[in-house]
mmCIF file of C-alpha atoms in Angstrom:
data_model
loop_
_atom_site.group_PDB
_atom_site.id
_atom_site.type_symbol
_atom_site.label_atom_id
_atom_site.label_comp_id
_atom_site.label_asym_id
_atom_site.label_seq_id
_atom_site.Cartn_x
_atom_site.Cartn_y
_atom_site.Cartn_z
ATOM 1 C CA UNK F 1 36.147 -95.707 -63.943
ATOM 2 C CA UNK F 2 37.670 -94.467 -60.803
ATOM 3 C CA UNK F 3 35.865 -94.605 -57.529
ATOM 4 C CA UNK F 4 34.655 -91.290 -57.189
ATOM 5 C CA UNK F 5 32.945 -91.362 -60.664
ATOM 6 C CA UNK F 6 31.443 -94.798 -59.878
ATOM 7 C CA UNK F 7 29.908 -93.577 -56.649
ATOM 8 C CA UNK F 8 28.569 -90.502 -58.514
ATOM 9 C CA UNK F 9 27.145 -92.728 -61.273
ATOM 10 C CA UNK F 10 25.477 -94.559 -58.766
ATOM 11 C CA UNK F 11 23.988 -91.733 -56.757
ATOM 12 C CA UNK F 12 22.866 -89.884 -59.726
ATOM 13 C CA UNK F 13 21.503 -92.893 -61.594
ATOM 14 C CA UNK F 14 19.358 -93.843 -58.502
ATOM 15 C CA UNK F 15 18.332 -90.233 -57.962
ATOM 16 C CA UNK F 16 17.345 -89.876 -61.478
ATOM 17 C CA UNK F 17 15.379 -93.130 -61.667
ATOM 18 C CA UNK F 18 13.705 -92.487 -58.083
ATOM 19 C CA UNK F 19 12.861 -88.961 -59.552
ATOM 20 C CA UNK F 20 11.051 -90.196 -62.758
ATOM 21 C CA UNK F 21 9.835 -93.557 -62.172
ATOM 22 C CA UNK F 22 6.453 -93.574 -60.195
ATOM 23 C CA UNK F 23 5.104 -96.834 -58.696
ATOM 24 C CA UNK F 24 7.832 -97.792 -56.412
ATOM 25 C CA UNK F 25 10.589 -100.234 -56.406
ATOM 26 C CA UNK F 26 8.849 -102.894 -58.704
ATOM 27 C CA UNK F 27 8.235 -100.259 -61.177
ATOM 28 C CA UNK F 28 12.034 -99.274 -61.094
ATOM 29 C CA UNK F 29 13.186 -102.843 -61.838
ATOM 30 C CA UNK F 30 13.070 -102.311 -65.805
ATOM 31 C CA UNK F 31 14.861 -98.895 -65.614
ATOM 32 C CA UNK F 32 17.550 -100.307 -63.113
ATOM 33 C CA UNK F 33 18.237 -103.228 -65.639
ATOM 34 C CA UNK F 34 18.308 -100.902 -68.582
ATOM 35 C CA UNK F 35 20.667 -98.407 -66.883
ATOM 36 C CA UNK F 36 23.078 -100.830 -65.148
ATOM 37 C CA UNK F 37 23.169 -104.023 -67.275
ATOM 38 C CA UNK F 38 22.467 -102.600 -70.699
ATOM 39 C CA UNK F 39 23.839 -99.280 -70.939
ATOM 40 C CA UNK F 40 26.421 -99.020 -68.253
ATOM 41 C CA UNK F 41 27.197 -102.745 -68.303
ATOM 42 C CA UNK F 42 27.912 -102.681 -64.450
ATOM 43 C CA UNK F 43 26.187 -105.730 -63.740
ATOM 44 C CA UNK F 44 25.423 -108.995 -65.635
ATOM 45 C CA UNK F 45 21.866 -109.973 -66.268
ATOM 46 C CA UNK F 46 22.042 -113.052 -63.750
ATOM 47 C CA UNK F 47 23.301 -110.854 -61.047
ATOM 48 C CA UNK F 48 20.450 -108.149 -61.675
ATOM 49 C CA UNK F 49 17.993 -111.281 -61.293
ATOM 50 C CA UNK F 50 19.534 -112.337 -58.033
ATOM 51 C CA UNK F 51 19.541 -108.703 -56.769
ATOM 52 C CA UNK F 52 15.457 -108.494 -57.657
ATOM 53 C CA UNK F 53 15.037 -111.978 -55.815
ATOM 54 C CA UNK F 54 16.807 -110.736 -52.670
ATOM 55 C CA UNK F 55 14.935 -107.512 -52.649
ATOM 56 C CA UNK F 56 11.610 -109.349 -52.813
ATOM 57 C CA UNK F 57 12.584 -111.430 -50.102
ATOM 58 C CA UNK F 58 14.175 -109.102 -47.261
ATOM 59 C CA UNK F 59 12.234 -106.753 -45.492
ATOM 60 C CA UNK F 60 12.042 -103.027 -46.371
ATOM 61 C CA UNK F 61 11.253 -100.594 -49.046
ATOM 62 C CA UNK F 62 12.036 -102.420 -52.564
ATOM 63 C CA UNK F 63 13.672 -99.426 -53.947
ATOM 64 C CA UNK F 64 15.848 -99.093 -51.157
ATOM 65 C CA UNK F 65 16.930 -102.678 -50.941
ATOM 66 C CA UNK F 66 17.480 -102.593 -54.681
ATOM 67 C CA UNK F 67 19.840 -99.684 -54.616
ATOM 68 C CA UNK F 68 21.835 -101.070 -51.662
ATOM 69 C CA UNK F 69 22.319 -104.440 -53.412
ATOM 70 C CA UNK F 70 23.172 -102.908 -56.868
ATOM 71 C CA UNK F 71 25.533 -100.399 -55.226
ATOM 72 C CA UNK F 72 27.179 -103.144 -53.047
ATOM 73 C CA UNK F 73 27.703 -105.217 -56.547
ATOM 74 C CA UNK F 74 29.199 -102.253 -58.204
ATOM 75 C CA UNK F 75 31.319 -100.542 -55.528
ATOM 76 C CA UNK F 76 31.079 -102.099 -52.251
ATOM 77 C CA UNK F 77 29.851 -100.439 -49.054
ATOM 78 C CA UNK F 78 30.546 -96.751 -50.441
ATOM 79 C CA UNK F 79 28.274 -97.694 -53.557
ATOM 80 C CA UNK F 80 25.573 -99.182 -51.546
ATOM 81 C CA UNK F 81 25.696 -95.754 -49.557
ATOM 82 C CA UNK F 82 25.772 -93.568 -52.705
ATOM 83 C CA UNK F 83 22.810 -95.781 -54.326
ATOM 84 C CA UNK F 84 20.573 -95.490 -51.403
ATOM 85 C CA UNK F 85 21.134 -91.802 -50.767
ATOM 86 C CA UNK F 86 20.418 -91.289 -54.466
ATOM 87 C CA UNK F 87 17.210 -93.530 -54.277
ATOM 88 C CA UNK F 88 16.011 -91.811 -51.045
ATOM 89 C CA UNK F 89 16.492 -88.094 -51.896
ATOM 90 C CA UNK F 90 13.881 -87.523 -54.509
ATOM 91 C CA UNK F 91 11.278 -89.407 -52.627
ATOM 92 C CA UNK F 92 12.127 -87.189 -49.554
ATOM 93 C CA UNK F 93 11.918 -84.069 -51.332
ATOM 94 C CA UNK F 94 8.655 -85.032 -53.132
ATOM 95 C CA UNK F 95 7.022 -85.979 -49.816
ATOM 96 C CA UNK F 96 8.165 -82.891 -48.257
ATOM 97 C CA UNK F 97 6.471 -80.797 -51.079
ATOM 98 C CA UNK F 98 3.325 -82.990 -50.702
ATOM 99 C CA UNK F 99 3.206 -82.592 -47.326
ATOM 100 C CA UNK F 100 3.361 -78.673 -47.449
ATOM 101 C CA UNK F 101 0.744 -78.410 -50.431
ATOM 102 C CA UNK F 102 -1.600 -81.278 -49.403
ATOM 103 C CA UNK F 103 -4.088 -79.276 -47.316
ATOM 104 C CA UNK F 104 -4.662 -77.138 -50.699
ATOM 105 C CA UNK F 105 -5.484 -80.120 -52.787
ATOM 106 C CA UNK F 106 -8.941 -81.135 -53.832
ATOM 107 C CA UNK F 107 -9.704 -84.995 -53.789
ATOM 108 C CA UNK F 108 -12.437 -84.387 -56.122
ATOM 109 C CA UNK F 109 -10.230 -82.926 -58.914
ATOM 110 C CA UNK F 110 -11.012 -85.021 -62.133
ATOM 111 C CA UNK F 111 -7.541 -84.001 -63.380
ATOM 112 C CA UNK F 112 -5.810 -85.391 -60.405
ATOM 113 C CA UNK F 113 -7.993 -88.722 -60.542
ATOM 114 C CA UNK F 114 -7.170 -89.025 -64.307
ATOM 115 C CA UNK F 115 -3.566 -88.690 -63.614
ATOM 116 C CA UNK F 116 -3.441 -91.104 -60.888
ATOM 117 C CA UNK F 117 -5.474 -93.674 -62.786
ATOM 118 C CA UNK F 118 -2.988 -93.277 -65.748
ATOM 119 C CA UNK F 119 -0.086 -93.861 -63.503
ATOM 120 C CA UNK F 120 -1.608 -96.991 -62.076
ATOM 121 C CA UNK F 121 -2.157 -98.400 -65.388
ATOM 122 C CA UNK F 122 1.408 -97.486 -66.470
ATOM 123 C CA UNK F 123 2.937 -99.129 -63.586
ATOM 124 C CA UNK F 124 0.940 -101.979 -63.921
ATOM 125 C CA UNK F 125 2.232 -102.397 -67.358
ATOM 126 C CA UNK F 126 5.843 -101.985 -66.165
ATOM 127 C CA UNK F 127 5.375 -104.535 -63.453
ATOM 128 C CA UNK F 128 4.080 -107.126 -65.857
ATOM 129 C CA UNK F 129 6.696 -106.600 -68.312
ATOM 130 C CA UNK F 130 9.598 -106.991 -65.508
ATOM 131 C CA UNK F 131 7.694 -110.415 -64.570
ATOM 132 C CA UNK F 132 7.774 -111.643 -68.101
ATOM 133 C CA UNK F 133 11.451 -110.949 -68.524
ATOM 134 C CA UNK F 134 12.064 -112.725 -65.011
ATOM 135 C CA UNK F 135 10.016 -115.794 -66.271
ATOM 136 C CA UNK F 136 11.972 -115.963 -69.550
ATOM 137 C CA UNK F 137 15.360 -115.793 -67.665
ATOM 138 C CA UNK F 138 14.581 -118.030 -64.716
ATOM 139 C CA UNK F 139 12.136 -120.782 -65.761
ATOM 140 C CA UNK F 140 14.277 -123.155 -68.242
ATOM 141 C CA UNK F 141 12.668 -126.647 -67.786
ATOM 142 C CA UNK F 142 9.379 -128.228 -66.718
ATOM 143 C CA UNK F 143 9.985 -128.692 -62.824
ATOM 144 C CA UNK F 144 10.653 -124.793 -62.590
ATOM 145 C CA UNK F 145 7.550 -124.181 -64.721
ATOM 146 C CA UNK F 146 5.395 -126.358 -62.587
ATOM 147 C CA UNK F 147 6.692 -124.855 -59.383
ATOM 148 C CA UNK F 148 6.104 -121.338 -60.852
ATOM 149 C CA UNK F 149 2.458 -122.264 -61.718
ATOM 150 C CA UNK F 150 1.969 -123.718 -58.325
ATOM 151 C CA UNK F 151 3.426 -120.578 -56.415
ATOM 152 C CA UNK F 152 1.234 -118.210 -58.858
ATOM 153 C CA UNK F 153 -1.903 -120.405 -58.101
ATOM 154 C CA UNK F 154 -0.981 -120.080 -54.205
ATOM 155 C CA UNK F 155 -0.564 -116.244 -54.597
ATOM 156 C CA UNK F 156 -3.927 -115.723 -56.575
ATOM 157 C CA UNK F 157 -5.439 -117.961 -53.852
ATOM 158 C CA UNK F 158 -4.539 -115.381 -51.127
ATOM 159 C CA UNK F 159 -1.546 -117.472 -49.649
ATOM 160 C CA UNK F 160 0.700 -115.169 -47.594
ATOM 161 C CA UNK F 161 3.868 -114.358 -49.477
ATOM 162 C CA UNK F 162 5.881 -115.549 -46.458
ATOM 163 C CA UNK F 163 4.613 -119.018 -46.847
ATOM 164 C CA UNK F 164 5.215 -118.872 -50.792
ATOM 165 C CA UNK F 165 8.647 -117.923 -50.176
ATOM 166 C CA UNK F 166 9.320 -120.558 -47.725
ATOM 167 C CA UNK F 167 7.772 -123.125 -50.019
ATOM 168 C CA UNK F 168 10.158 -121.990 -52.645
ATOM 169 C CA UNK F 169 12.958 -122.206 -50.791
ATOM 170 C CA UNK F 170 11.983 -125.988 -49.703
ATOM 171 C CA UNK F 171 11.080 -126.925 -53.423
ATOM 172 C CA UNK F 172 14.183 -125.312 -54.861
ATOM 173 C CA UNK F 173 16.274 -126.945 -52.246
ATOM 174 C CA UNK F 174 14.520 -130.270 -52.812
ATOM 175 C CA UNK F 175 15.056 -129.967 -56.725
ATOM 176 C CA UNK F 176 18.525 -129.044 -56.407
ATOM 177 C CA UNK F 177 19.165 -132.392 -54.374
ATOM 178 C CA UNK F 178 17.207 -134.472 -57.022
ATOM 179 C CA UNK F 179 19.368 -132.926 -59.719
ATOM 180 C CA UNK F 180 22.492 -133.399 -57.887
ATOM 181 C CA UNK F 181 21.710 -137.048 -56.977
ATOM 182 C CA UNK F 182 20.666 -137.653 -60.514
ATOM 183 C CA UNK F 183 24.074 -136.219 -61.842
ATOM 184 C CA UNK F 184 26.143 -138.230 -59.284
ATOM 185 C CA UNK F 185 24.236 -141.743 -60.467
ATOM 186 C CA UNK F 186 25.183 -140.820 -64.031
ATOM 187 C CA UNK F 187 28.648 -139.928 -63.259
ATOM 188 C CA UNK F 188 29.134 -143.391 -61.375
ATOM 189 C CA UNK F 189 27.301 -145.333 -64.185
ATOM 190 C CA UNK F 190 29.891 -143.523 -66.540
ATOM 191 C CA UNK F 191 32.798 -144.819 -64.395
#
């Protein structure tokens, strides 16, 4: 695929995702996976999981972070710019329309309330599916499952996400060191 077609694909795909997926960046992740991993085969599943982890840890809008990360992996800096432009354009146009028409909307309208209740339920389902897929792909042994349970309990207890991320870095680094030492000892015993 030539460079222009790749950039257009990134722009158009993210514009379509941003225009049709309601609920923000987390709700977009299953659609990004479907588009770039399954259909277009531009990213392997493992790289998308890295993108998901990265978009959660860096400051900023998740949708924009995901667009930049996917665009960068697929087509470098130009890909990041094209994907970001595609992700931003529909939201900009919708916000512009809402700002123009907002004074005319009635907050007590049952149709609007029902619409947004349905959207919230659908977005929650999409986020739950994404979380389940990530657990299946990343938790492969009991220490990882124990860490996940501990971090989930901390999150439910109201611990700040910043502390959970820092603890995840520490636990992951410590676990890596233990595994490396165990593998080094096993290697020495074989010699």
